[in-house]
mmCIF file of C-alpha atoms and ligand atoms in Angstrom:
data_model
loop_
_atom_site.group_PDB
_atom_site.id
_atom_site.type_symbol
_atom_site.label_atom_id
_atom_site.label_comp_id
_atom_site.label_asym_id
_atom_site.label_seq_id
_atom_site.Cartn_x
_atom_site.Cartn_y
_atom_site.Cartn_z
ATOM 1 C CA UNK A 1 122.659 94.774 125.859
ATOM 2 C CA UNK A 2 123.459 93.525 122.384
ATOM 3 C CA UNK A 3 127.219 94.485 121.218
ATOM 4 C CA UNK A 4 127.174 97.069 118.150
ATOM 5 C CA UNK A 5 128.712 98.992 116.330
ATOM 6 C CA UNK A 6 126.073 100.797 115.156
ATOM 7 C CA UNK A 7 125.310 104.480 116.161
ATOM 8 C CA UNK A 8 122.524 105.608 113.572
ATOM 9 C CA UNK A 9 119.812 104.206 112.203
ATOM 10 C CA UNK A 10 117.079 105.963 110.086
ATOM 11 C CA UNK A 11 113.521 105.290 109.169
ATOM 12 C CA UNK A 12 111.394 105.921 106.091
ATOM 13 C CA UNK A 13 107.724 104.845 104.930
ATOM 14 C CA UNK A 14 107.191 104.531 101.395
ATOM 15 C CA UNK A 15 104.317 103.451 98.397
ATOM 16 C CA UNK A 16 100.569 103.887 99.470
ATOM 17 C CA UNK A 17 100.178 103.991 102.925
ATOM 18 C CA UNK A 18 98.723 100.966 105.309
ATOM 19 C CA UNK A 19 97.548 100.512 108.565
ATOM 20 C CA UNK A 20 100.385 99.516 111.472
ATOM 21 C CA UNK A 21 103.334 101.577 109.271
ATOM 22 C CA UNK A 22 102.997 103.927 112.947
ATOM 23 C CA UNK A 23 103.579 100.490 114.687
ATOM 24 C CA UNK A 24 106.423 99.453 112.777
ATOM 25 C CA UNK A 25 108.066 103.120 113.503
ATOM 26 C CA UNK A 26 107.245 102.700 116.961
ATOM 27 C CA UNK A 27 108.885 99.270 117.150
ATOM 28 C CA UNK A 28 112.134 100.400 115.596
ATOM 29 C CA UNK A 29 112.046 103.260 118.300
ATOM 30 C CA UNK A 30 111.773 101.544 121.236
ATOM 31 C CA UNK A 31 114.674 98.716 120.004
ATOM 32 C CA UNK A 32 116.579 101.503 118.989
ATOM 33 C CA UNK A 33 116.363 103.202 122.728
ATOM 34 C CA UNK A 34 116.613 99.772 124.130
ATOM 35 C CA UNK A 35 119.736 99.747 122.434
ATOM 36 C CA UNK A 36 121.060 102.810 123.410
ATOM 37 C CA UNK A 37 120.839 103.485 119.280
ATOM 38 C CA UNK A 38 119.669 107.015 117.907
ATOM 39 C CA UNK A 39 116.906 106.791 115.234
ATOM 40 C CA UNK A 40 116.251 109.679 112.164
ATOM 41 C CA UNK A 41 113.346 109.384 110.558
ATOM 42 C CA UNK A 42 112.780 110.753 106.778
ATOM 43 C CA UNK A 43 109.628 112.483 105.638
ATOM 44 C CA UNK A 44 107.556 111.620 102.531
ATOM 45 C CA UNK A 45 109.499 108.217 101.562
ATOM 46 C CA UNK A 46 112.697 108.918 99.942
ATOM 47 C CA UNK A 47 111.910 112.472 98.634
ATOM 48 C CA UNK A 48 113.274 113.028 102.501
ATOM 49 C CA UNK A 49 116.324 111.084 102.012
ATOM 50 C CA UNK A 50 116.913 113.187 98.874
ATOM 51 C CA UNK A 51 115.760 116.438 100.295
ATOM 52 C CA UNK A 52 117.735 116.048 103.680
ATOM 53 C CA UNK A 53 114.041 116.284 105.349
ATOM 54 C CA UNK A 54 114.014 114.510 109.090
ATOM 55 C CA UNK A 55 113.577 114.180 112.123
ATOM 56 C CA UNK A 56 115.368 112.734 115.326
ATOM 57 C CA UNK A 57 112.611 110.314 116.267
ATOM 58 C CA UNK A 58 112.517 110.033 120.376
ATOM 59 C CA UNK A 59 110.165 109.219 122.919
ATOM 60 C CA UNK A 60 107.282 111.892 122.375
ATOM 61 C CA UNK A 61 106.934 111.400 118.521
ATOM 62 C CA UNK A 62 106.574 107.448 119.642
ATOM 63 C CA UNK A 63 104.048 107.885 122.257
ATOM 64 C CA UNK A 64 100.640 106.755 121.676
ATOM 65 C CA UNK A 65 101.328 105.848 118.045
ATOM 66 C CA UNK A 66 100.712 101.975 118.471
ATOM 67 C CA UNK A 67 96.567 102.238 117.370
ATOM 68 C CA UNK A 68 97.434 104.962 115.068
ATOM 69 C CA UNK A 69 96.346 104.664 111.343
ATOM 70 C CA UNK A 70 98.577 106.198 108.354
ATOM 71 C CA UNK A 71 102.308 107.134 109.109
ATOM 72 C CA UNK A 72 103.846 109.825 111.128
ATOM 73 C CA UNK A 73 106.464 110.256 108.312
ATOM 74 C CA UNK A 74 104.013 110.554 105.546
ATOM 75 C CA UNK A 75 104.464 108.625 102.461
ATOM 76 C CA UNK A 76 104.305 108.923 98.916
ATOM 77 C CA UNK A 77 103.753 106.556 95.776
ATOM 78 C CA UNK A 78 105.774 108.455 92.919
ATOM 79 C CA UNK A 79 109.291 110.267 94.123
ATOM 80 C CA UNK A 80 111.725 107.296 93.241
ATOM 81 C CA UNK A 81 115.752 108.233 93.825
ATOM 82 C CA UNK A 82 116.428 106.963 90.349
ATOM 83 C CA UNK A 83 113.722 109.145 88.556
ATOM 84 C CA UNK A 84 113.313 111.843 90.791
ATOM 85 C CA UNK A 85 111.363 115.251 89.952
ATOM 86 C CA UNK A 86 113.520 118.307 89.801
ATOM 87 C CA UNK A 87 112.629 121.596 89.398
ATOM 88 C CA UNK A 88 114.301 123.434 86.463
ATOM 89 C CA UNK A 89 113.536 126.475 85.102
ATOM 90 C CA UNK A 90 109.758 126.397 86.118
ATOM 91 C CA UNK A 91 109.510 123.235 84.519
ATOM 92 C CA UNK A 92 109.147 119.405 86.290
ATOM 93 C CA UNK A 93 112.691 117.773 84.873
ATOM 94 C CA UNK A 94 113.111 114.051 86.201
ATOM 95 C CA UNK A 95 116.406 113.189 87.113
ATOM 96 C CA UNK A 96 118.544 110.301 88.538
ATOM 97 C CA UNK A 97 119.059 111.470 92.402
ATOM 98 C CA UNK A 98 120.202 108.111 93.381
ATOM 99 C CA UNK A 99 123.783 108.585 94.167
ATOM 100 C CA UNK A 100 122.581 112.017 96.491
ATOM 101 C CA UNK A 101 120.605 109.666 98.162
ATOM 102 C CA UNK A 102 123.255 106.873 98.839
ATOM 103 C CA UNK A 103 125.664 109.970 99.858
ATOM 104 C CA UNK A 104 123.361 111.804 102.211
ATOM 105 C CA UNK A 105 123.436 108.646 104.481
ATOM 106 C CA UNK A 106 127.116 108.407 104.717
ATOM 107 C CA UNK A 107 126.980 112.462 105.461
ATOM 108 C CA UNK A 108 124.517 111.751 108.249
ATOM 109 C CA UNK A 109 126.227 109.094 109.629
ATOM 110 C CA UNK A 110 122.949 106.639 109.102
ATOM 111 C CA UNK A 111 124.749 103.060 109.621
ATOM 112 C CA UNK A 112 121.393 101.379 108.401
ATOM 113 C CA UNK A 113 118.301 102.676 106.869
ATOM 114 C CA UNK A 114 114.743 100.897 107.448
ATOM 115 C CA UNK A 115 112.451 100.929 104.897
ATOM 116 C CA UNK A 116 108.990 99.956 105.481
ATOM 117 C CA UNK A 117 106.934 99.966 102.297
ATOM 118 C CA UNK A 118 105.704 97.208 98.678
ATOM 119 C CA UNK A 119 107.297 96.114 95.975
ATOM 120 C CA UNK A 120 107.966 99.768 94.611
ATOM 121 C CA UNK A 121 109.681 100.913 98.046
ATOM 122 C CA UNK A 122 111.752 97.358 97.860
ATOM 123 C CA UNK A 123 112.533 98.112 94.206
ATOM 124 C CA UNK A 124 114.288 101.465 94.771
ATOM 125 C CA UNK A 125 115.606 99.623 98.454
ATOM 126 C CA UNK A 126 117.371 96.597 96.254
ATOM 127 C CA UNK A 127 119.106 99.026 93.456
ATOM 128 C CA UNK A 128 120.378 101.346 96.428
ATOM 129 C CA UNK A 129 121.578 98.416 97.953
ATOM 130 C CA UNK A 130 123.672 97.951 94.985
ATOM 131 C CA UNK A 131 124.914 101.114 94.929
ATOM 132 C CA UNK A 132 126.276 100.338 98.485
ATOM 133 C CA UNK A 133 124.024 101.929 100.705
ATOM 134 C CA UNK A 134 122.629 99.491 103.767
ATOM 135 C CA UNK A 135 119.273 98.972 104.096
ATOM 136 C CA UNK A 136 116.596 96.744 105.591
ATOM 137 C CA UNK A 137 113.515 96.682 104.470
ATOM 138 C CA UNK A 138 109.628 95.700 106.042
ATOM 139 C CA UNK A 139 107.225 94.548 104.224
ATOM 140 C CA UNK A 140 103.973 96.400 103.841
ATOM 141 C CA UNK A 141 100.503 96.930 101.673
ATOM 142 C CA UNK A 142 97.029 96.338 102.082
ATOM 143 C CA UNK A 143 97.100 93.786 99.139
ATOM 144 C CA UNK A 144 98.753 91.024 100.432
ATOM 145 C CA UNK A 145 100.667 90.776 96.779
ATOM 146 C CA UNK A 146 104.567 90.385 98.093
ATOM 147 C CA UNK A 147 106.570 87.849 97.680
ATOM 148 C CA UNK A 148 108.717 86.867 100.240
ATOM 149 C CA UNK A 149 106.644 86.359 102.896
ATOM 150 C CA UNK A 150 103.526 84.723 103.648
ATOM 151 C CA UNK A 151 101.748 88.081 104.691
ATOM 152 C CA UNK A 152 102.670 91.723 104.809
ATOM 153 C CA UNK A 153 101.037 93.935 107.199
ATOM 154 C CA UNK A 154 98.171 96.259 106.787
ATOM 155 C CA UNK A 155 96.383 93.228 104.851
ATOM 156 C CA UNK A 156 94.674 91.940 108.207
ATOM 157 C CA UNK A 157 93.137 95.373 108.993
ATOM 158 C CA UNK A 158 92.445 95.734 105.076
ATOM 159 C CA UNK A 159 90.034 92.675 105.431
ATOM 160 C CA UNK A 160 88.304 93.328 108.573
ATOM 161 C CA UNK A 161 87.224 96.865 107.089
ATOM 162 C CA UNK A 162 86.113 94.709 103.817
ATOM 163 C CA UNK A 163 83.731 92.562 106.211
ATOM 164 C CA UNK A 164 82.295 94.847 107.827
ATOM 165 C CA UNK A 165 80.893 97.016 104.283
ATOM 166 C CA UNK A 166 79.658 93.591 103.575
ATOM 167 C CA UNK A 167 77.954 93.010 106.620
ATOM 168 C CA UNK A 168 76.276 96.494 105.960
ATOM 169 C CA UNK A 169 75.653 96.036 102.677
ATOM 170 C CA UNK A 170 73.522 92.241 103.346
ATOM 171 C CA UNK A 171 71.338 94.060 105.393
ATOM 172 C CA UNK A 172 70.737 96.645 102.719
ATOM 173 C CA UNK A 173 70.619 93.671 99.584
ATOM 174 C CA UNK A 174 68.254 91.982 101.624
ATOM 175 C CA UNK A 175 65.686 95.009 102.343
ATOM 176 C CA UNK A 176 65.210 95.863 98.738
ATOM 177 C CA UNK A 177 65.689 92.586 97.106
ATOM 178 C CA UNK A 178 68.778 93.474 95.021
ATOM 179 C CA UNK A 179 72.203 92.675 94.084
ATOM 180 C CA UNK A 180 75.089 94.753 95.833
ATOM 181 C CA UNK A 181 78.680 94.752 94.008
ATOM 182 C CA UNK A 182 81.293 95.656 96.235
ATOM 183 C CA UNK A 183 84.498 96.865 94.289
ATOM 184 C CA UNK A 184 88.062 96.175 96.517
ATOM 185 C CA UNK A 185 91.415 96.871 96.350
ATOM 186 C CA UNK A 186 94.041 94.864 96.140
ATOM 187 C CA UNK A 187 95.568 95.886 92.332
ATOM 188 C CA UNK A 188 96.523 92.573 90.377
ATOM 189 C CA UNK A 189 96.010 90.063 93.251
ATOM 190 C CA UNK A 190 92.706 89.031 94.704
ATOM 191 C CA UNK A 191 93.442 88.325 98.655
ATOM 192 C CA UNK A 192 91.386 90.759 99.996
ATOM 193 C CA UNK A 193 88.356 89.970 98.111
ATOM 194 C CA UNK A 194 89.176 86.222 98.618
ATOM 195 C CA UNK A 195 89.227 86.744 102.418
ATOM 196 C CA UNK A 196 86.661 89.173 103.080
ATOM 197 C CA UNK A 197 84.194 87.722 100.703
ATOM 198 C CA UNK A 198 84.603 84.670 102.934
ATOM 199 C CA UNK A 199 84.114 86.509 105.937
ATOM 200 C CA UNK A 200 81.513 88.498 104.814
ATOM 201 C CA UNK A 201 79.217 85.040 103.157
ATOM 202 C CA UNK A 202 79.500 86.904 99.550
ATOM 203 C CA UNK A 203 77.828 84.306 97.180
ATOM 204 C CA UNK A 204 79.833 85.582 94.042
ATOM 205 C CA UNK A 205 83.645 86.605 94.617
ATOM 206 C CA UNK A 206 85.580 87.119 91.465
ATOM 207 C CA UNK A 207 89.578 87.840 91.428
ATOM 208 C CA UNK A 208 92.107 88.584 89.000
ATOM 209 C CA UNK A 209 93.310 84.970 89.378
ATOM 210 C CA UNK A 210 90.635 83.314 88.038
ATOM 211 C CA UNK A 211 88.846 84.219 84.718
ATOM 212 C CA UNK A 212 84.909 84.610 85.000
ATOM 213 C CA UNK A 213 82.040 84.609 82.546
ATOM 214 C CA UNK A 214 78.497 86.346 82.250
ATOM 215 C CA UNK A 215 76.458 83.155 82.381
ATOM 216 C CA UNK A 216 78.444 81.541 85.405
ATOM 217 C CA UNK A 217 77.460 84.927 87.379
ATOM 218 C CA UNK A 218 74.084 84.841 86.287
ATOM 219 C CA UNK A 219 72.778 81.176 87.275
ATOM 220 C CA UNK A 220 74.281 81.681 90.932
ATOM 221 C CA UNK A 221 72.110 84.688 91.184
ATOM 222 C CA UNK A 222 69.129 83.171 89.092
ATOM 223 C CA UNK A 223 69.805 79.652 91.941
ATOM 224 C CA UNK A 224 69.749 81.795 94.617
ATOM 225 C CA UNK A 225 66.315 83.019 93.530
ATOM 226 C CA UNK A 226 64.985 79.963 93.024
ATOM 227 C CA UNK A 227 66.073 79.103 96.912
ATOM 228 C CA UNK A 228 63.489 82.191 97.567
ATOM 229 C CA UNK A 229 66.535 84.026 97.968
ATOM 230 C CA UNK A 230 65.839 87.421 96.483
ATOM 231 C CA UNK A 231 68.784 89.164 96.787
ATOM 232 C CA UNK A 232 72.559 88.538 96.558
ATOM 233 C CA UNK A 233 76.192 90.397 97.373
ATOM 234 C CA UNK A 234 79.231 89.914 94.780
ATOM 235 C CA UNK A 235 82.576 90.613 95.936
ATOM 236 C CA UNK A 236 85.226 92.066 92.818
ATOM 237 C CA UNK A 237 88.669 92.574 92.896
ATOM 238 C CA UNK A 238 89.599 96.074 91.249
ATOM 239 C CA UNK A 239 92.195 94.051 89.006
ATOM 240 C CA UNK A 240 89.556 91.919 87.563
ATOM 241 C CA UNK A 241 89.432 91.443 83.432
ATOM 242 C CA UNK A 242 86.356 91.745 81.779
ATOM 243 C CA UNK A 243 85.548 88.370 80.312
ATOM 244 C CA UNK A 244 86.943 89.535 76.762
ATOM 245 C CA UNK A 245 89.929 90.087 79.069
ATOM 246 C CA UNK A 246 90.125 94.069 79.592
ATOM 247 C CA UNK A 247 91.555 96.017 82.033
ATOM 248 C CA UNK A 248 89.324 98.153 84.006
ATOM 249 C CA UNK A 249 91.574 101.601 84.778
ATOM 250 C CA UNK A 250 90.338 104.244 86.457
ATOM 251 C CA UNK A 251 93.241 107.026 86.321
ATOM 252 C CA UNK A 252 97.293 107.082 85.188
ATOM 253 C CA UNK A 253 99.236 108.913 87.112
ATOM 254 C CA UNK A 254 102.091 110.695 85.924
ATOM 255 C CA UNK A 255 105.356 109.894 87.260
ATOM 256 C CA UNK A 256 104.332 107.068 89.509
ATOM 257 C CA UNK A 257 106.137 104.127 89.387
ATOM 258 C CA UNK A 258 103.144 101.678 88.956
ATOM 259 C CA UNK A 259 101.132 104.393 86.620
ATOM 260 C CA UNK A 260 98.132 102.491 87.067
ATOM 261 C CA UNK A 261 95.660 103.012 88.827
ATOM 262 C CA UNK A 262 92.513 100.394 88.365
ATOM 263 C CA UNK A 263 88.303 100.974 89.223
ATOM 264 C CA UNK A 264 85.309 100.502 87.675
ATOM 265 C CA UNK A 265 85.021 96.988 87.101
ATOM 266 C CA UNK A 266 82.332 97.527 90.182
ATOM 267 C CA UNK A 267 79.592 99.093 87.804
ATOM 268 C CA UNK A 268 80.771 96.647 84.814
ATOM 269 C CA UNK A 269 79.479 93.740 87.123
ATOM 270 C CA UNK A 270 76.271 95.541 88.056
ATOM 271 C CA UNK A 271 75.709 96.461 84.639
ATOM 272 C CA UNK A 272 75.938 92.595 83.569
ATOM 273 C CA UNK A 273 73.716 91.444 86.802
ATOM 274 C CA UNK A 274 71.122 93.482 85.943
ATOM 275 C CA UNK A 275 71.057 92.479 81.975
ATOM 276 C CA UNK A 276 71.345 89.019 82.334
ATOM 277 C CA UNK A 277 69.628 88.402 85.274
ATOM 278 C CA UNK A 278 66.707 91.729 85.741
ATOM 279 C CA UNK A 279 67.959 92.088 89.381
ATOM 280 C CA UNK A 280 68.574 95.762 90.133
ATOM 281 C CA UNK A 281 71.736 96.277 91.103
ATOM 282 C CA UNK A 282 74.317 98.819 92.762
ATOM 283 C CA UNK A 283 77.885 98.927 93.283
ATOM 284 C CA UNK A 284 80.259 99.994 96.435
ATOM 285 C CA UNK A 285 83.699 100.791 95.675
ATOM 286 C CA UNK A 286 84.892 100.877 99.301
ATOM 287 C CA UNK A 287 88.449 102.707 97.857
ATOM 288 C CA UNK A 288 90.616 104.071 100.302
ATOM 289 C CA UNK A 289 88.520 103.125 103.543
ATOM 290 C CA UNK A 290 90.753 100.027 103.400
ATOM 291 C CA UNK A 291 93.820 102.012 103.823
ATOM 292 C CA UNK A 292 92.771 104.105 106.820
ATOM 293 C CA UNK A 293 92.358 103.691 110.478
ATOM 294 C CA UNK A 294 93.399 102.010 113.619
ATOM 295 C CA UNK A 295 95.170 98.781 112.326
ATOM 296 C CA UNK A 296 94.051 95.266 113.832
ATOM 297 C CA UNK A 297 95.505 93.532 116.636
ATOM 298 C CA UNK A 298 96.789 91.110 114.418
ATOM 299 C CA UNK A 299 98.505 93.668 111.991
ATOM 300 C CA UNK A 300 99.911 95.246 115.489
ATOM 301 C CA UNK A 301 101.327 92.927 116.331
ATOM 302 C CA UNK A 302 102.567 91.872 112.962
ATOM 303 C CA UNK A 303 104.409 95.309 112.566
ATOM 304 C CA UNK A 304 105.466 95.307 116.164
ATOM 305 C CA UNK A 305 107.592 91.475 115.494
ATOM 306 C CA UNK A 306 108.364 93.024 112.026
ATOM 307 C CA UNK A 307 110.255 96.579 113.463
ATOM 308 C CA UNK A 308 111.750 95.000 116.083
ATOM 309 C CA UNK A 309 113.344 92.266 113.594
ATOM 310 C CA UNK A 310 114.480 94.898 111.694
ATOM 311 C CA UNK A 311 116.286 96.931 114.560
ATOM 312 C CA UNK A 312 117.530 93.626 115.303
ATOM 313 C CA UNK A 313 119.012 92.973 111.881
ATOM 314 C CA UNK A 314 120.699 96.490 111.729
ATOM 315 C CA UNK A 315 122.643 96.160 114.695
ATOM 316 C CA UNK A 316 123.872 93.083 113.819
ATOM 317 C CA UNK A 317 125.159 94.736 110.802
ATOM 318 C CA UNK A 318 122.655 92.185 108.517
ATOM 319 C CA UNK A 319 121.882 94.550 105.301
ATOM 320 C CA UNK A 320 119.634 93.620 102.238
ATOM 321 C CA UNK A 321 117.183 91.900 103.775
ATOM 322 C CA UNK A 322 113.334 91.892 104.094
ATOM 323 C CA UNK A 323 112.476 90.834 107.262
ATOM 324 C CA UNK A 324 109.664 88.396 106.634
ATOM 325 C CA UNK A 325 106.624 86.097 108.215
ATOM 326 C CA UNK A 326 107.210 82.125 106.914
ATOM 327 C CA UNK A 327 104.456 79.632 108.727
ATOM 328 C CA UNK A 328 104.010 81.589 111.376
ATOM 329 C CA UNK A 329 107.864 82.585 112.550
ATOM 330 C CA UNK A 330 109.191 85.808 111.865
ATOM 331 C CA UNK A 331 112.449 85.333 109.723
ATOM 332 C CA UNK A 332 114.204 87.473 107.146
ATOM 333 C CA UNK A 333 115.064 86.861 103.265
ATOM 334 C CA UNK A 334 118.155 88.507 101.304
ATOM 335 C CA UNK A 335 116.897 90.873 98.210
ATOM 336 C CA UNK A 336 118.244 88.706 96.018
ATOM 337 C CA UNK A 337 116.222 85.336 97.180
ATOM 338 C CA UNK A 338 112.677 87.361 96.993
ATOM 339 C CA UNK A 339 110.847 86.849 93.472
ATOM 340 C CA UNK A 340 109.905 89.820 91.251
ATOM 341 C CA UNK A 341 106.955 90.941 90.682
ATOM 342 C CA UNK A 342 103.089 90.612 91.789
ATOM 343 C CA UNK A 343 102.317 87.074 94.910
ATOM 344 C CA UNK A 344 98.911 86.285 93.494
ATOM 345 C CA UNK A 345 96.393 83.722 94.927
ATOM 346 C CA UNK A 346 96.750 80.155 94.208
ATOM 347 C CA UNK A 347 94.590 78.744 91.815
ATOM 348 C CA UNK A 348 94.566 76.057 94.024
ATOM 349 C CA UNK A 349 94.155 77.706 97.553
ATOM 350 C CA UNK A 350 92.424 75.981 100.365
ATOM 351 C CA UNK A 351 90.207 78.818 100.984
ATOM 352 C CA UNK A 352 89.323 78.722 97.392
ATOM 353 C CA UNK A 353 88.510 75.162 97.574
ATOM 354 C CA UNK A 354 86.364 75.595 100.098
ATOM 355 C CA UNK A 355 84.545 78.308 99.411
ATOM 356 C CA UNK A 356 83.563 76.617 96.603
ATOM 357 C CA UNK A 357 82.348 73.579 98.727
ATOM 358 C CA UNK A 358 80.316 75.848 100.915
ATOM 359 C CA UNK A 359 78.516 77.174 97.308
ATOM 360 C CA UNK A 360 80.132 80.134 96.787
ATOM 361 C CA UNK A 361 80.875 80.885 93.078
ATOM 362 C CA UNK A 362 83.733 82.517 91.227
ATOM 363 C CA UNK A 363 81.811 82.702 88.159
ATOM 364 C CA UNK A 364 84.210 79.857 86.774
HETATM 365 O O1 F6P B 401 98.786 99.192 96.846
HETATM 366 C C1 F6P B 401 97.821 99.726 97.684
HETATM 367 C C2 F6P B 401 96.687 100.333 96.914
HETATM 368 O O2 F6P B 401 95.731 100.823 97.824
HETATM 369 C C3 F6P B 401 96.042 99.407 95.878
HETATM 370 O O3 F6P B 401 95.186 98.464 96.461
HETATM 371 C C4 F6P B 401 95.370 100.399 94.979
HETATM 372 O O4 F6P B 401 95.194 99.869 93.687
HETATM 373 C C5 F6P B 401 96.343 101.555 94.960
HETATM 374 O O5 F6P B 401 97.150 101.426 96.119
HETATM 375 C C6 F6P B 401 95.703 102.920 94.965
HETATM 376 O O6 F6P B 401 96.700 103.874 94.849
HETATM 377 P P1 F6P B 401 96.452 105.439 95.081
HETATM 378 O O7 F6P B 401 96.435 105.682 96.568
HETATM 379 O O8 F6P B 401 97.594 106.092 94.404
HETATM 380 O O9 F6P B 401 95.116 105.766 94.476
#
């Protein structure tokens, strides 16, 4: 048994939820136990830290969780410690509930605190580090878009549930001789349209990364018809620009973090397919799908290797770290060393080399 001084450990999920989060709590359970450690977990992100809301996670919350989609903690995108929502006088008052937070874990007697969640959930994780509370953190999100590792979990899963809507849709493109858009996730970073749209033999696939224009859509369609190919499928990236370079936002949401929330380029795409090229045309925005469900046995085991590095880390008394995947070994990297803000595509990324060699176009 490894030595430690640690007692206590407790366990959020935060940001939009992603398939294995269930088999990263899991992970940290069964270390935990193996380590004769107890483990609390916090409901709803770190509203439950601030609200004192948890549980003592033991063997019947863990069992059966490993295929399990979502998070048995629940999650949530907006309640951040340092701009918190407070009730006050029947009126929504947002307030900095950072230092409750950092105190409620000393009162609890949590020695390390886990936190399995994107760049927001890091965000809050690195200033409460600061503030001196001791945390580890796992990285997570369907996107792919975090730096300081080579690949977060959920993204796997993300991509397989990408394919298949394109294998669907083919069949579907092919029967009526049309062009099918399919609209994916993935915010300012293209990886899951990049992957899938391999996976799934799009012909178009157009990401944030690389700018696009009408014409350059057009002729691979127009080709494709001249190869007696009457139909086609385009993959897009919800973070896509329109060529003049806009935006395409579906919603802002009050008090989140990341206010943003991006759709429609879909039907823009559609819209231009059918004027420039007279293909009818209809869009897919597969949305949350790619969030839910059983994750992959890749992403299992991903989070599996990923919660038991963090248990790891925490009893060795290792704090502000991301625990981390770097060619292929699991590894960790302090706050400090990760890079802020969005890990976008390469311009120059083997798969988007060849891709292109195989024909497929990102209207460049
Ligand atoms: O970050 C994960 C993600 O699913 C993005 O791909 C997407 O843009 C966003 O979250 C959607 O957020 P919400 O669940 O708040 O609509």
């Amino acid at each position: 048994m490894v030595k430690t001084n640690i007692k206590r450990l407790g366990i959020l999920t935060g940001g939009g939820d992603a398939p294995g989060l269930n088999a990263v709590i899991r992970a940290v359970s069964r270390a935990s136990r193996h380590f004769g450690v107890k483990l609390y977990g916090f409901r709803d992100g770190y509203s439950g830290l601030i609200k004192k809301d948890y549980i003592r996670l033991e063997s019947p919350h863990i069992s059966g969780l490993l295929p399990k989609g979502g998070t048995i903690l629940g999650s949530n995108n907006r309640d951040n410690p340092f701009n918190f929502p407070v009730e006050q006088d029947n009126k929504t008052v947002y307030m900095d509930m950072s230092g409750k937070a950092v105190e409620n874990l000393s009162e609890l007697g949590i020695d390390c605190l886990i936190v399995i969640g994107g760049d927001g959930t890091l965000a809050i994780a690195r200033e409460l580090t600061q503030k001196g509370a001791r945390i580890i953190s796992v990285p997570k999100t369907i996107d792919n878009d975090l730096p300081g590792t080579d690949q977060t979990f959920g993204f796997d899963t993300a991509v397989n549930t990408a394919t298949d809507a394109l294998d669907k849709l083919h069949t579907t493109a092919e029967s009526h001789h049309r062009v099918m858009v399919l609209e994916l996730m993935g915010r300012y970073a293209g990886w899951i349209a990049l992957y899938s749209g391999v996976a799934g033999g799009a012909d178009v696939i157009l990401i944030p990364e690389i700018p696009w224009t009408k014409e350059n859509v057009a002729k691979k369609i127009l080709s494709r018809k001249k190869e007696g190919k009457a139909f086609s499928i385009i993959v897009v990236a919800e973070g896509v620009k329109t060529p003049e370079g806009n935006a395409v936002i579906r919603q802002t949401i009050k008090g989140s973090g990341d206010p943003i929330r991006l759709g429609g380029i879909g039907d823009y795409v559609a819209n231009v397919v059918e004027e420039t090229t007279g293909f009818e045309s209809r869009t897919t925005v597969l949305g949350h799908l790619q969030r839910g469900g059983s994750p992959s046995p890749f992403d299992r085991i991903l989070a599996t290797c990923y919660g038991e590095a963090a248990a790891q880390l925490a009893l060795s008394g290792e704090y502000g770290m991301m625990v981390s995947l770097k060619n292929g070994t699991i590894t960790a990297v302090r706050f400090e060393e990760i890079p802020r803000g969005c890990r976008n595509v390469p311009k120059n990324h083997q798969l988007i080399t060849a891709a292109k060699n195989i024909g497929i176009s990102f209207g460049d």
